[in-house]
Amino acid sequence: MSFVNFSKREVQLKIVYYGPGLCGKTTNLQTIHATINPHAKGSLTSVATSKDRTLFFDFMPLVAQAIDGYTTRFQVYTVPGQVMYNTTRRLVLRGADGVVFVADSQWSKTAENVESFADLEENLRLQGDHIDQIPYVLQYNKRDLPDVAPVHYLEYTLNNRAARRPAFMAVAPDGRGVFETLNMIARMVLNRFVKQHSRREAESPEMVLV
Amino acid sequence: MAKVLNEGDVARMRKVLLELLDRSEADGCVVCDSGGYVLAQEGRGTTDPLLLSALGAGVFAASRELARILGEDEFSAVFHQGERKSIFLRAVTPEVLLVIIFSNTANVGLVRLYASPAALAMRAVFEELDAGVHRDDPERAFVLTEGGDLFGAAPPDKDR
């Protein structure tokens, strides 16, 4: 759920990076934080274990001039991917305006990807949202590894709903696909926000595969 | 739909927060929602309200889960004590949280004492907001700026 402060002429929107453990959610944020224009970012904060696994969330605020006359602040979070942290995932997902589902492209991670996507659907449902109604994009990460599933297979397993969503191939540590993913979800979230406030029905997003 | 604060809401919240700071001698305070959005802020010691809200909402949500384990509905307040600075978090509504930062020269008892009426006064604002009572919102005309990508990598050797 977005937030508008007319007094400060400010809009706040929340984007959550979701996906199985070790799929590269935190790496996405680290790459964005390391390379983005300094004027657009705040500090990147990670609540992690001593072994750098996300325990609670990573958080990074971004600012943009995306709406005429308003400062637009994106609050970007990751969830902890490990199965046992489902309660935490639900807490972080609360009020999300958009989701990036980061999938690990390796064949061996197929089951974890599918399980995590089902987990996302369920957690959205529990907070009164529906996966088909919320803006989300998919990112097929780790495309540089040797044993990756072909994109059409990932599309078949993860992007086979009635309205197919934008999907991006990525190598998060190198930055490949990282900003494409971020820009797409930011635009989708903004479009939905503007449409909701124009009291028009949202259109189904078209599929984009990069 | 979005949570929307107009000038009147902000002014009412500001009055409550300034009164709280004045009476409790706290340094600063932030009002945030359970999603981590910053709804209002006043005073000093809140140099990064976005982060404070994100972490405050997380801490409070975690404490709510702890309460549930103990068979409580929730802990209405959470207190973190440091050597120089402390934080007091107080539920305003199930969805809104008041975060108060104070140095240890201030009295925690005063902070606790005045946090409660401040939370009640704040709750009235949000209950009216949720009920849509006497809303005088400005024209909601949001127009996306034209242009390409919103975000991109900074050029090498510039601003780095």
CSV table of N, CA and C in Angstrom, one decimal, chain A residues 7-10 16 36-37 44 78 98-99 111 131-132 145 159 190 207:
chain,number,residue,atom,x,y,z
A,7,SER,N,1.3,17.2,2.0
A,7,SER,CA,1.9,18.3,2.7
A,7,SER,C,3.4,18.4,2.2
A,8,LYS,N,4.1,17.3,2.1
A,8,LYS,CA,5.5,17.3,1.7
A,8,LYS,C,5.6,17.0,0.2
A,9,ARG,N,4.5,16.8,-0.5
A,9,ARG,CA,4.5,16.5,-1.9
A,9,ARG,C,5.4,15.3,-2.1
A,10,GLU,N,5.1,14.2,-1.4
A,10,GLU,CA,5.9,13.0,-1.5
A,10,GLU,C,5.1,11.8,-1.6
A,16,VAL,N,9.6,-5.2,-3.0
A,16,VAL,CA,10.2,-6.3,-2.3
A,16,VAL,C,10.8,-7.3,-3.2
A,36,ILE,N,24.7,2.8,-8.5
A,36,ILE,CA,23.7,3.8,-8.9
A,36,ILE,C,24.2,5.2,-8.5
A,37,ASN,N,23.7,6.2,-9.2
A,37,ASN,CA,24.0,7.6,-8.9
A,37,ASN,C,23.8,7.9,-7.4
A,44,LEU,N,22.4,1.3,2.4
A,44,LEU,CA,22.0,-0.1,2.3
A,44,LEU,C,22.2,-0.7,3.7
A,78,THR,N,14.6,-6.8,0.7
A,78,THR,CA,14.7,-8.2,0.3
A,78,THR,C,14.1,-9.0,1.5
A,98,GLY,N,5.0,-3.7,-5.1
A,98,GLY,CA,5.5,-4.5,-6.2
A,98,GLY,C,6.5,-5.5,-5.8
A,99,VAL,N,6.7,-6.5,-6.5
A,99,VAL,CA,7.6,-7.6,-6.2
A,99,VAL,C,8.5,-8.0,-7.3
A,111,ALA,N,13.2,-26.9,-8.1
A,111,ALA,CA,12.2,-27.1,-7.1
A,111,ALA,C,12.1,-26.0,-6.1
A,131,ILE,N,-1.7,-12.5,-6.4
A,131,ILE,CA,-0.5,-12.5,-7.3
A,131,ILE,C,-0.8,-11.8,-8.6
A,132,ASP,N,-2.0,-12.1,-9.1
A,132,ASP,CA,-2.4,-11.5,-10.4
A,132,ASP,C,-2.8,-10.0,-10.4
A,145,LEU,N,26.4,-19.2,-14.8
A,145,LEU,CA,26.8,-20.5,-14.3
A,145,LEU,C,26.6,-21.6,-15.3
A,159,ASN,N,6.5,-18.6,-15.1
A,159,ASN,CA,5.8,-17.5,-15.8
A,159,ASN,C,4.7,-18.0,-16.7
A,190,LEU,N,4.6,2.4,-10.5
A,190,LEU,CA,4.2,3.8,-10.7
A,190,LEU,C,2.9,3.8,-11.6
A,207,MET,N,4.1,-8.8,-21.7
A,207,MET,CA,5.3,-9.6,-21.3
A,207,MET,C,6.5,-8.9,-22.0
